[in-house]
Coordinates of C-alpha atoms and ligand atoms in Angstrom, one line a residue:
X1 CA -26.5 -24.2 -18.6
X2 CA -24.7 -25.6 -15.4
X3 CA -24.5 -22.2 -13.8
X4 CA -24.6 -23.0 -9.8
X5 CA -27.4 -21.4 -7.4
X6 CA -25.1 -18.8 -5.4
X7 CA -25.9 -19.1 -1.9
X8 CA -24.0 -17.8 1.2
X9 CA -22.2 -20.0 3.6
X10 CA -22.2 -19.3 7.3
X11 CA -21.2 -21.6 10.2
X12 CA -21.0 -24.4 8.4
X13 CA -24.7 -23.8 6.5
X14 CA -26.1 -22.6 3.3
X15 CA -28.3 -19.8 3.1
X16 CA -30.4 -18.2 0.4
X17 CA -31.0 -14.5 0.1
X18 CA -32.0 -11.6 -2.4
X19 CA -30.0 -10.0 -4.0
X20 CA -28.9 -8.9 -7.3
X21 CA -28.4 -10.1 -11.3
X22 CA -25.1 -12.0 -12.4
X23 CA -25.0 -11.2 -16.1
X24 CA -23.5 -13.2 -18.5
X25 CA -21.0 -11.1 -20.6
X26 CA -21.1 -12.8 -23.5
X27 CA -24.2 -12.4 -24.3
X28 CA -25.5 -10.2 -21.3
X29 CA -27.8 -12.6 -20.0
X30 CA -29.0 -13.4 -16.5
X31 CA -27.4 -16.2 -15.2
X32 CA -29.0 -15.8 -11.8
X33 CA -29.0 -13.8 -8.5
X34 CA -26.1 -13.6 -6.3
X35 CA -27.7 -13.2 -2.2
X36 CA -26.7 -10.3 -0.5
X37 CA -25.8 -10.5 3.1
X38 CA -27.8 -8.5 5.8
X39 CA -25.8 -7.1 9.0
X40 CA -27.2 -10.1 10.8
X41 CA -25.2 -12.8 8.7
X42 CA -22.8 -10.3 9.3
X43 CA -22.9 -11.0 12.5
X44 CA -23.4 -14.9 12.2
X45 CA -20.4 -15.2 9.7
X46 CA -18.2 -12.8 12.6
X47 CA -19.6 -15.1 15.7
X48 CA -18.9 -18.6 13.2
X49 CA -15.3 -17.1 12.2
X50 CA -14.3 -16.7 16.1
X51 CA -15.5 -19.9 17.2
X52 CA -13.8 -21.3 14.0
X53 CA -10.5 -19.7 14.6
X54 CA -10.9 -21.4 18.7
X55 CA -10.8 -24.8 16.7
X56 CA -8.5 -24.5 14.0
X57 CA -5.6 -23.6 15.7
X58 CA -5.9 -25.8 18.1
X59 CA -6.3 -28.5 15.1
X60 CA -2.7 -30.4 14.5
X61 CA -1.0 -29.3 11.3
X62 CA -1.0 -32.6 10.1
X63 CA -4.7 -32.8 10.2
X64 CA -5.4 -29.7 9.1
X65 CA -3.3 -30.1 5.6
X66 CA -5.1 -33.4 5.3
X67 CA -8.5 -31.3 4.9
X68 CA -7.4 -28.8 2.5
X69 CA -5.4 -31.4 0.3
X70 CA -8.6 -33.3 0.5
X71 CA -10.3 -30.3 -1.0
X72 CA -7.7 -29.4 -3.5
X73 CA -8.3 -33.1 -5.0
X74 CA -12.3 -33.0 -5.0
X75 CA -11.4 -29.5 -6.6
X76 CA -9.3 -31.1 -9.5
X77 CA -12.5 -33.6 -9.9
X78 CA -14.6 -31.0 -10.3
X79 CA -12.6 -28.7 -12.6
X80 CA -14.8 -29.3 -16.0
X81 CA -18.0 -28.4 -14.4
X82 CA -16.2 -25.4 -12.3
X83 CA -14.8 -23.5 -15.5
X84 CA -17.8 -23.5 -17.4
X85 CA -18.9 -21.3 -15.0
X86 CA -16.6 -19.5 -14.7
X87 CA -16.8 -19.1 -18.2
X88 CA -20.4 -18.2 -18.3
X89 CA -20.1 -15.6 -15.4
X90 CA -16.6 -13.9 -16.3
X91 CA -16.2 -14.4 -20.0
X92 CA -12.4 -16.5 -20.1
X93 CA -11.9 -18.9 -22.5
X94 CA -13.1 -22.2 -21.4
X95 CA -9.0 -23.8 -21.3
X96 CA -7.7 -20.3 -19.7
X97 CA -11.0 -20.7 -17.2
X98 CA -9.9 -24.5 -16.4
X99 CA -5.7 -23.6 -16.0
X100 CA -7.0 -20.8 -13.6
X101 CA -8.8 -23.6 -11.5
X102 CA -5.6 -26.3 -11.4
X103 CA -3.2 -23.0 -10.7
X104 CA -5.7 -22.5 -7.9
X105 CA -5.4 -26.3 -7.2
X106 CA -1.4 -26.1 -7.1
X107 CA -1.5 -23.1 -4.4
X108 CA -3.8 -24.9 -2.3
X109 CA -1.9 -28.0 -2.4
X110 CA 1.9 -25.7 -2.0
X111 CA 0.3 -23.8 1.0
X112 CA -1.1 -27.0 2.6
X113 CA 1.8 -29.3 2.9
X114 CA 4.4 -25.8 4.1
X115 CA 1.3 -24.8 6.5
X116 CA 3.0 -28.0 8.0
X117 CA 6.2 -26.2 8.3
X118 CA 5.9 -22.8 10.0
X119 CA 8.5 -23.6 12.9
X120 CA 9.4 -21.1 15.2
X121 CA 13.2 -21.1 16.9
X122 CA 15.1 -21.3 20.0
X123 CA 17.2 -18.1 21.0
X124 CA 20.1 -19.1 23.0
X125 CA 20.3 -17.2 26.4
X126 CA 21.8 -17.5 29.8
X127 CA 21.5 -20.7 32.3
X128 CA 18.1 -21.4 33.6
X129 CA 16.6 -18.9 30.9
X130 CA 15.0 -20.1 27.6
X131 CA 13.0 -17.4 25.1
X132 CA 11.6 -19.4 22.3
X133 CA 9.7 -18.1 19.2
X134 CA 6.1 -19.1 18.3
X135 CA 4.7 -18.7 15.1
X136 CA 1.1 -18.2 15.6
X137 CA -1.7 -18.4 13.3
X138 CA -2.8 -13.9 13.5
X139 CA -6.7 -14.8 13.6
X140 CA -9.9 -14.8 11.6
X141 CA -9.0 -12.6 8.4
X142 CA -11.3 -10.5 6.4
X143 CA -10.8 -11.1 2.4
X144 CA -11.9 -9.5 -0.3
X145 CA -11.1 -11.0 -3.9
X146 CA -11.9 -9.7 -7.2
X147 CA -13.7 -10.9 -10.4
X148 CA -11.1 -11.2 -12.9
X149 CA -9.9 -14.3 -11.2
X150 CA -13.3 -15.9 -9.6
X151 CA -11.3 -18.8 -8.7
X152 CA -7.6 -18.7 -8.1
X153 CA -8.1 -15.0 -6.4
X154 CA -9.9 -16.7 -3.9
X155 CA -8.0 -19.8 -3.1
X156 CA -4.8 -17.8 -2.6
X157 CA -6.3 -16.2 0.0
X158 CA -8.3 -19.1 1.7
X159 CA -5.3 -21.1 1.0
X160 CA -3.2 -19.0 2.9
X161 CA -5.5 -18.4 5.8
X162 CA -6.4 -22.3 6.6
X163 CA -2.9 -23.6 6.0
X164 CA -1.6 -21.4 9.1
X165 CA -4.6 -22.2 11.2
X166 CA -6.5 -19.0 10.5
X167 CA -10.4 -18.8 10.2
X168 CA -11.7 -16.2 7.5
X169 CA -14.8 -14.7 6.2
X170 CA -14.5 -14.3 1.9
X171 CA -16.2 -11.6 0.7
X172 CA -15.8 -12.8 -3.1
X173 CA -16.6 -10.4 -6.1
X174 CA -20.6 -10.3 -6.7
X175 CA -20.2 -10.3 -10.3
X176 CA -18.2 -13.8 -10.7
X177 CA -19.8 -15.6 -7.3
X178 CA -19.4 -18.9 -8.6
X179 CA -16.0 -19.5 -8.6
X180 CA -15.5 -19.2 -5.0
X181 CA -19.0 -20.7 -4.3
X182 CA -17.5 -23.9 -5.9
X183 CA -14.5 -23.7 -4.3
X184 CA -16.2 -22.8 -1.0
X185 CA -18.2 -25.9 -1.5
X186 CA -15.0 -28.1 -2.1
X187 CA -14.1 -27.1 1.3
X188 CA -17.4 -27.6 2.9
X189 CA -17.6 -31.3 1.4
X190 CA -14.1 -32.1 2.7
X191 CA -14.9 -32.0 6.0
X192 CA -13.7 -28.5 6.7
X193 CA -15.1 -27.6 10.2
X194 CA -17.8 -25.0 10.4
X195 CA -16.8 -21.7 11.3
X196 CA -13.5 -22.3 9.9
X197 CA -14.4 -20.5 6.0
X198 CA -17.6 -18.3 5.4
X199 CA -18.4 -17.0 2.4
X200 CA -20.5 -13.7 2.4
X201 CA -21.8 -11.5 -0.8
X202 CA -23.8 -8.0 -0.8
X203 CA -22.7 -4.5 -1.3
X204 CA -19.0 -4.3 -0.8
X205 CA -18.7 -0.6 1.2
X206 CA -21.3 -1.9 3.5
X207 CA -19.7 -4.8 4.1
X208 CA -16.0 -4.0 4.3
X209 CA -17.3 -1.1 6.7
X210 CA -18.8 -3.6 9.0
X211 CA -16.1 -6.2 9.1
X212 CA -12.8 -4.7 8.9
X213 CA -13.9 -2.7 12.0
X214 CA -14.6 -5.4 14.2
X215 CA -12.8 -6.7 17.2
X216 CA -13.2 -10.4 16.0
X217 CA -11.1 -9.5 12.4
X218 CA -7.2 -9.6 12.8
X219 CA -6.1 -9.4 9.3
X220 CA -7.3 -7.8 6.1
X221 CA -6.4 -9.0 2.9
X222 CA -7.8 -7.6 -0.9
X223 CA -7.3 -7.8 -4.2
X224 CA -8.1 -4.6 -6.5
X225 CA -8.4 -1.5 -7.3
X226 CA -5.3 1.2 -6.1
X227 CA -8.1 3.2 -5.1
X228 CA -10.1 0.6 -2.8
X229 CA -7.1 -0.5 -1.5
X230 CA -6.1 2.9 -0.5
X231 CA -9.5 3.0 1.3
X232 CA -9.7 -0.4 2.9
X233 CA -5.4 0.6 4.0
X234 CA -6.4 3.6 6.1
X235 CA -9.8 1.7 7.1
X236 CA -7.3 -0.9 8.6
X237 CA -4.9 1.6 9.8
X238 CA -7.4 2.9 11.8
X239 CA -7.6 0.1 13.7
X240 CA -4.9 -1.1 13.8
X241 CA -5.4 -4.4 11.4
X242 CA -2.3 -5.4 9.8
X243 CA -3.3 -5.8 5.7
X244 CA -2.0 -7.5 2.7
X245 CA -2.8 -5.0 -0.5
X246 CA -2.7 -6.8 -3.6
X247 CA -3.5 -3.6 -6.1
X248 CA -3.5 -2.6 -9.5
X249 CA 0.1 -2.5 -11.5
X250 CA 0.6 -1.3 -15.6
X251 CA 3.3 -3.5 -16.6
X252 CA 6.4 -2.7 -18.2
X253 CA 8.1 -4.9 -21.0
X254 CA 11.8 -4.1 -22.1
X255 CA 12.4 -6.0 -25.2
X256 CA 16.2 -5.2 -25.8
X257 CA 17.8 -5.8 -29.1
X258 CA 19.7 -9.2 -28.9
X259 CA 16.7 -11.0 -28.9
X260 CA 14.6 -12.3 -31.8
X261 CA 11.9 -8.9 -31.7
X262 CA 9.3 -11.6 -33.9
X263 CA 9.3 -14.5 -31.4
X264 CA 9.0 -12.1 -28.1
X265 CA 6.0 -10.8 -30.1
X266 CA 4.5 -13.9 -30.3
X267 CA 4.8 -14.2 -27.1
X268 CA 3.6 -10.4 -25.7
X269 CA 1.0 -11.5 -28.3
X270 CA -0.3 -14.7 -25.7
X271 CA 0.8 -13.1 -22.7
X272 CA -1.6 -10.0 -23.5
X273 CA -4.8 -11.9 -24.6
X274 CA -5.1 -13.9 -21.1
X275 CA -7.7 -13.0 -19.9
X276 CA -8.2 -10.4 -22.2
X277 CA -5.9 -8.1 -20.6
X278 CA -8.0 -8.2 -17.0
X279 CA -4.7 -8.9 -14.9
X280 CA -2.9 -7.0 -12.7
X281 CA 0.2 -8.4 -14.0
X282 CA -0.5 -8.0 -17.5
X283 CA 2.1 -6.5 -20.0
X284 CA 1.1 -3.1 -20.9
X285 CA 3.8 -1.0 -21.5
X286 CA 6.6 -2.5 -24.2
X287 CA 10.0 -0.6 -24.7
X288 CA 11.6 -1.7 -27.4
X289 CA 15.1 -0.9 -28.6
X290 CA 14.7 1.5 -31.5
X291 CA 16.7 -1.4 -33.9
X292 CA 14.0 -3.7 -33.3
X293 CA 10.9 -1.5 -32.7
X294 CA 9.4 -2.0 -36.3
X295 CA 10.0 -5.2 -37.0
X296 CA 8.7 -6.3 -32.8
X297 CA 5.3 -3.8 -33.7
X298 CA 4.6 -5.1 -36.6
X299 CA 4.6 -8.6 -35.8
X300 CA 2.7 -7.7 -32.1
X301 CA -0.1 -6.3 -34.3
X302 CA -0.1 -9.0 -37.1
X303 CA -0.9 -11.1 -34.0
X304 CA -3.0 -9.7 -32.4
X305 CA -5.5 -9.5 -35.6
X306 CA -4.8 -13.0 -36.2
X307 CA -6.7 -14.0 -32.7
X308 CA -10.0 -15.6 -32.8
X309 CA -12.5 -13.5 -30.4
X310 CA -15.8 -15.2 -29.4
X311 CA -17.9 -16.4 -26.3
X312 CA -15.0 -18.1 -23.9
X313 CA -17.3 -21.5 -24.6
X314 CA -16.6 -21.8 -28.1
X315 CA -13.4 -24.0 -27.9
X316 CA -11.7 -22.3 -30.8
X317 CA -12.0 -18.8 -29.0
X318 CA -8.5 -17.3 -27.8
X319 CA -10.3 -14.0 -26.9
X320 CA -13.1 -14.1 -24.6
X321 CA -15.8 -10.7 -24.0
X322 CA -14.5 -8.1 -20.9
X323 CA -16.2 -9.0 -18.1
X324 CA -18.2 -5.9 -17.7
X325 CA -19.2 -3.0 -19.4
X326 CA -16.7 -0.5 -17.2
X327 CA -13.9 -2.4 -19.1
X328 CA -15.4 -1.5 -23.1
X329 CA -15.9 2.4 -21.7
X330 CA -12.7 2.3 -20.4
X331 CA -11.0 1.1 -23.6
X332 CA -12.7 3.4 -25.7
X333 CA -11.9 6.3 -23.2
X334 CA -8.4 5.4 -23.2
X335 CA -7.9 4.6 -27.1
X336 CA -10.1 7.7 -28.3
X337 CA -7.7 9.6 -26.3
X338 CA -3.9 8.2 -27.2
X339 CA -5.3 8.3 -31.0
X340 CA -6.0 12.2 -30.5
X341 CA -2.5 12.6 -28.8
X342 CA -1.2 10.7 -32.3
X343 CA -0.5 7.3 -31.3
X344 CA -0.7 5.2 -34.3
X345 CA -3.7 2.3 -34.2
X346 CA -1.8 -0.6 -35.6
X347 CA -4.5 -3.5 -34.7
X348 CA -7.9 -3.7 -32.9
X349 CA -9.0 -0.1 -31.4
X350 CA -13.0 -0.6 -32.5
X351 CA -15.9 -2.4 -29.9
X352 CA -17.2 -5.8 -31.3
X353 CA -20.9 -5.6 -32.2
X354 CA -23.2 -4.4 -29.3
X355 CA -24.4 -7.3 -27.7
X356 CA -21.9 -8.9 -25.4
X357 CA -18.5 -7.0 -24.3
X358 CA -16.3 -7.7 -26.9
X359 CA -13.5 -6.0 -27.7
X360 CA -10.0 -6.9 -30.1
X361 CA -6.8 -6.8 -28.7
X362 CA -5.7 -3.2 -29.5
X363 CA -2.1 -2.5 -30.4
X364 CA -1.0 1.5 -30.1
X365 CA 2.4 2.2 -31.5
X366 CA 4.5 5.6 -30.9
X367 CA 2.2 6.7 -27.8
X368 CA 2.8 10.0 -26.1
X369 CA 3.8 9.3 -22.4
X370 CA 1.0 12.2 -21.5
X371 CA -1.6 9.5 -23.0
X372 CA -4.2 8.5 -20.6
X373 CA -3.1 5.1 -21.4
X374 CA 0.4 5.0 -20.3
X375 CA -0.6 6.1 -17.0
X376 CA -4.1 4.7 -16.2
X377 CA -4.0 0.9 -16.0
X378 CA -6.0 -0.2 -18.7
X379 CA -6.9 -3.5 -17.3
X380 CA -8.2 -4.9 -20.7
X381 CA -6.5 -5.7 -24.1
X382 CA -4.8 -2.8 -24.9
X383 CA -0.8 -3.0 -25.4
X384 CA 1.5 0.4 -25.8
X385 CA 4.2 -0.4 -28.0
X386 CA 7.1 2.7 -28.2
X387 CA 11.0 2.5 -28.8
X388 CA 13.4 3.4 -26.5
X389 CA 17.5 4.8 -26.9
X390 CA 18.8 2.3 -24.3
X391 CA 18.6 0.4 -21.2
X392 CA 19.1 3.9 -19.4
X393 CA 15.8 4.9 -21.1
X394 CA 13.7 1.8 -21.0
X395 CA 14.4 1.6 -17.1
X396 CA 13.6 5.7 -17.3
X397 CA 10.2 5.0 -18.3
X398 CA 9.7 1.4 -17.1
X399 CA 9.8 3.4 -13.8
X400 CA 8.2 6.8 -14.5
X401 CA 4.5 5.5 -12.8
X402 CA 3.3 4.9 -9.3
X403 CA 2.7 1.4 -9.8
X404 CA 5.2 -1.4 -9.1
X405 CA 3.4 -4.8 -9.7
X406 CA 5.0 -7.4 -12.0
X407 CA 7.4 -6.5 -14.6
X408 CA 9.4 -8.2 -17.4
X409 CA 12.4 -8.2 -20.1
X410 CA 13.6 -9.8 -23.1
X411 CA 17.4 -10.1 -22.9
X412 CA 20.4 -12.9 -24.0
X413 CA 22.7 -10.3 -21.8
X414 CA 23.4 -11.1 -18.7
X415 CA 24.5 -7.7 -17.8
X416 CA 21.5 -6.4 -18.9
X417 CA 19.8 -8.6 -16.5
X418 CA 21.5 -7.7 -13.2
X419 CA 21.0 -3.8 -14.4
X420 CA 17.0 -5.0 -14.1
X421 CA 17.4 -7.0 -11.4
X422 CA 18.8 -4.7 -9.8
X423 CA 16.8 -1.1 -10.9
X424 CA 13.5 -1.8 -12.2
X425 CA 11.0 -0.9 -9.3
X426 CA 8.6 -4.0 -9.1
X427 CA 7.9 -6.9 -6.5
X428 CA 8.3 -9.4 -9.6
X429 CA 10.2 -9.4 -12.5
X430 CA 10.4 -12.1 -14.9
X431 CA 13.4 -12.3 -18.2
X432 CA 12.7 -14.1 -21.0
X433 CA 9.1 -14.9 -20.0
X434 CA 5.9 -13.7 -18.8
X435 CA 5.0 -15.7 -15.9
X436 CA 4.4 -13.9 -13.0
X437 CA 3.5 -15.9 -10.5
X438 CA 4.0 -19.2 -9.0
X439 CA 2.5 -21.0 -5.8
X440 CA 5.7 -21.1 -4.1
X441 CA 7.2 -17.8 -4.8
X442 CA 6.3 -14.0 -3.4
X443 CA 4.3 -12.2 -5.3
X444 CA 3.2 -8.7 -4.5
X445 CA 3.7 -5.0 -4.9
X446 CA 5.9 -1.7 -3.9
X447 CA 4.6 1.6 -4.4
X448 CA 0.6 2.2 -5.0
X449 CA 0.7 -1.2 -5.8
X450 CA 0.9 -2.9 -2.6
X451 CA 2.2 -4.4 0.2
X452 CA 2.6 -7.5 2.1
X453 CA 2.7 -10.7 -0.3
X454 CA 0.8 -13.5 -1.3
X455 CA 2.3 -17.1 -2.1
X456 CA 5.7 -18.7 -1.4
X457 CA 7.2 -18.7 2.7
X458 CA 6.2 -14.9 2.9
X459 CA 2.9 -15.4 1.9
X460 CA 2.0 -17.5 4.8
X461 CA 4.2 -15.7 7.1
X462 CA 1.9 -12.7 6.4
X463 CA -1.0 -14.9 8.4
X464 CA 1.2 -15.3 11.1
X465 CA 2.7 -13.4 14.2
X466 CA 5.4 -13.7 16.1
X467 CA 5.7 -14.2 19.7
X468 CA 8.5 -14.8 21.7
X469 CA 7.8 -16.8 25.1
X470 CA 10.6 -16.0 27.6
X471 CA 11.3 -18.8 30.3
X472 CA 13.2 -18.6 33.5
X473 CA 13.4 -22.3 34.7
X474 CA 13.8 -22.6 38.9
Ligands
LIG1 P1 -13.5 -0.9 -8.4 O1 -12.4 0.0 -8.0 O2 -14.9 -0.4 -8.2 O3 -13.5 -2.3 -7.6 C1 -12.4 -3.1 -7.5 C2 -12.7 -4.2 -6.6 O4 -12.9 -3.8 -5.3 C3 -14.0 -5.0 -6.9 O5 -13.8 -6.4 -6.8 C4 -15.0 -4.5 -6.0 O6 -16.0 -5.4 -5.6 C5 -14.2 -4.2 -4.7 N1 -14.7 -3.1 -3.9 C6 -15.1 -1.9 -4.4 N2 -15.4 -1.1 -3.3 C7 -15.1 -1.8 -2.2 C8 -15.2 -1.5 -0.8 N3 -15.6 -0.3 -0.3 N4 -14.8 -2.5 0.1 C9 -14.4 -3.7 -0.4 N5 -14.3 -4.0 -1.7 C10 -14.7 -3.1 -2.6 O7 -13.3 -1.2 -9.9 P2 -13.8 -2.3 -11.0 O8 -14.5 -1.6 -12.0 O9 -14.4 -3.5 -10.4 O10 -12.3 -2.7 -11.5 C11 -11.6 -1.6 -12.1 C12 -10.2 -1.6 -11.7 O11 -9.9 -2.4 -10.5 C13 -9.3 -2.1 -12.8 O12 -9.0 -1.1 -13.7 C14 -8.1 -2.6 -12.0 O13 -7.2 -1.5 -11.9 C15 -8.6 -2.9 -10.7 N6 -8.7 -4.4 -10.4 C16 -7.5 -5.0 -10.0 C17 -7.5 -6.3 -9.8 C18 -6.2 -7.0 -9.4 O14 -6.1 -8.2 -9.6 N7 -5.3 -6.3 -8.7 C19 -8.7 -7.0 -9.9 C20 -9.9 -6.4 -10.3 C21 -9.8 -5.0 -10.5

């Protein structure tokens, strides 16, 4: 089955422990136990992550890229035997599972080599007087990832961490351990230092409550829920942790109408399957300009019938099961309701047989902004497809929710695309495509969905601080 033994890794050591069923969601399965930490690795993994942090920044810069490059190529080896894993525990399609892993590999590798670049400056002042500006690595960081990405989730945030001379403790998600159990273990056989990366499992209040607290944590960083990441904010605000929020977004698409409305189908069509829906960046909420609307649903929904659903290992699956049960409720909470407020069901909008959790992408046409939908993110494969008058209108609604995550456009105008540069409310915006994301750009959120950023020269700024020596020479 090549499904790893999940094991927690303190100090520098594996450990075993009890803990609870990973389920397979293909097929619902149990692909084994994933350990759950007591308060006493708690502890250990605090005490390992201080002592680490003593070593690692003092390491040079030079030497400490070497390590994490070295584990960014044993990574790549490895990358076969890592998605089917990944695969097994989270339900991706086996190609989508092994992209995932090099994207992970690319971060790692962009982080490493600028980790070798965070230079501070000299401020001129007065004879005899010099004040020059460190960048210093802020101190062992508390992470929590998700489990829609088990891998690349992960590595942003461990990539970050190490390549500014951070220690951290991962808390990755129980339900997908695997990914960053393989990762962890790329690390580990790279020669990483012990204390330096610790990877801890278990119940996630419990844990959180324990380590965002303490005096040893300087940094906070998580990937989820608006609601969690409310929680974990305040938790941090409370004592004073700086923290990098990487939330939930429901993102819009304006499709204007100079372009071709059947090729940016084809395209919403792709862009909306990865991962069958379960990313914060995905493209939920399409505007299209009432000249194209018919022609652009019509095609989005022959599409999305067209895809072949299945277990992620099957190579000729494009849409994998939802990697928990939560995600079938929640579509059929969310379509029961937008079909009762008279959205039309133009594709999907019916659970896949009862033994796995699969479930078509669903294409709703004409849905009423009081929907459930168009205000919840749906977090699954579920696209909202309604016409709009104009720009005006499309940045209206485009703008209408709380969230501000990743956003995109279809335009051949470039007036049209300074107006979105320059109005939509999002941290990324992407025209003419639907990438959101890239190792050595910012990516992040405003309003609920979040702050601080992950990726690019900002992204490892956020595991820094700044402090200015001041020297008065005799
Ligand atoms: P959830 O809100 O229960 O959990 C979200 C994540 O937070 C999980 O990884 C969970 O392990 C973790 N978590 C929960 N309570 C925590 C705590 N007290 N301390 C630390 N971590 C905690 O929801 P869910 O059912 O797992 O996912 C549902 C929603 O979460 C989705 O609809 C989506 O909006 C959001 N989500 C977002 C992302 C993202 O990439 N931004 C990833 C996963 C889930």
């Amino acid at each position: 089955m090549n499904y790893p033994e999940i094991e927690l890794y303190i100090g520098g050591h594996w450990r075993r422990a009890s803990g609870g069923p990973i389920i397979n969601p293909a097929d619902e399965s149990v692909l084994g136990t994933v350990p759950h930490a007591t308060k006493a690795d708690l502890d250990d993994a605090l005490d390992a992550a201080a002592k680490g942090f003593a070593l690692w920044r003092n390491t040079a810069p030079n030497a400490r890229a070497q390590i994490i490059l070295r584990a960014a190529a044993l990574i790549r080896e490895r990358a076969d035997d890592m998605a089917r894993a990944m695969t097994l525990e989270q339900g991706k399609p086996l190609d989508q599972a092994r992209l995932e892993i090099l994207r992970g590999c690319d971060i790692i590798e962009w982080d490493a080599t600028e980790g070798m670049r965070l230079y501070g400056r000299v401020i001129p002042a007065g004879p005899g007087l010099q004040h020059t500006v460190h960048r210093q690595p802020i101190g062992p960081v508390a992470a929590f990832s998700p489990w829609n990405f088990p891998m690349s989730s992960p590595a942003r945030k461990v990539a970050g961490a190490l390549s500014s001379g951070c220690s951290i403790i991962l808390k990755a998600s129980e339900e997908t351990p695997a990914g960053a159990l393989q990762l962890v273990r790329a690390f580990h056989d790279a020669g990483l230092p012990a204390g330096v990366l610790n990877l801890v499992f278990g119940n996630p209040a419990e844990i959180s409550s324990y380590l965002v607290p303490s005096p040893a944590i300087r940094l906070i960083t998580f990937t989820g829920s608006v609601p969690i990441g409310k929680h974990l904010a305040s938790m941090a605000g409370q004592h004073m942790k700086p923290a990098i929020m990487e939330l939930g977004g429901h993102g819009p698409v304006i499709v204007c109408g100079d372009v071709d409305p059947v090729t940016t189908a084809a395209l919403s069509v792709t862009a909306k399957s990865r991962n069958a829906g379960q990313v914060c960046v995905a493209p939920t909420r399409f505007f299209v300009q009432e000249s194209s609307f018919e022609t652009f649903a019509q095609a989005f929904a022959e599409g999305a019938s067209r895809l072949r659903v299945g277990n992620g290992l099957d190579p000729s699956t494009q849409l994998g099961p939802l990697a928990n049960p939560r995600r079938i409720e929640a579509m059929e909470r969310l379509v029961s309701d937008a079909a009762a407020r008279g959205a039309r069901v133009l594709a999907g909008g019916q659970r896949i047989g009862n033994r796995g959790y699969f479930y078509p992408l669903t294409v709703l046409a004409d849905v009423p902004d009081s929907a459930l939908a168009m205000n919840e993110e749906p977090f699954g494969p579920l696209a909202l497809v309604n016409p709009v008058r104009d720009l005006d209108e499309a940045i209206a609604k485009a703008n209408a929710l709380p969230f501000g995550l990743a956003a995109y456009a279809f335009t051949n105008s470039a007036d049209n695309a300074q107006r979105l540069s320059n109005d939509v409310e999002t941290g990324n915006l992407s025209i003419n495509h639907f990438v959101a994301s890239t190792a050595e750009t910012p990516f992040g959120g405003v309003k609920d969905s979040g702050y601080g950023r992950e990726g690019g020269t900002e992204g490892l700024s956020c595991y820094t601080v700044a402090r200015n020596v001041s020297h008065k020479f005799n």
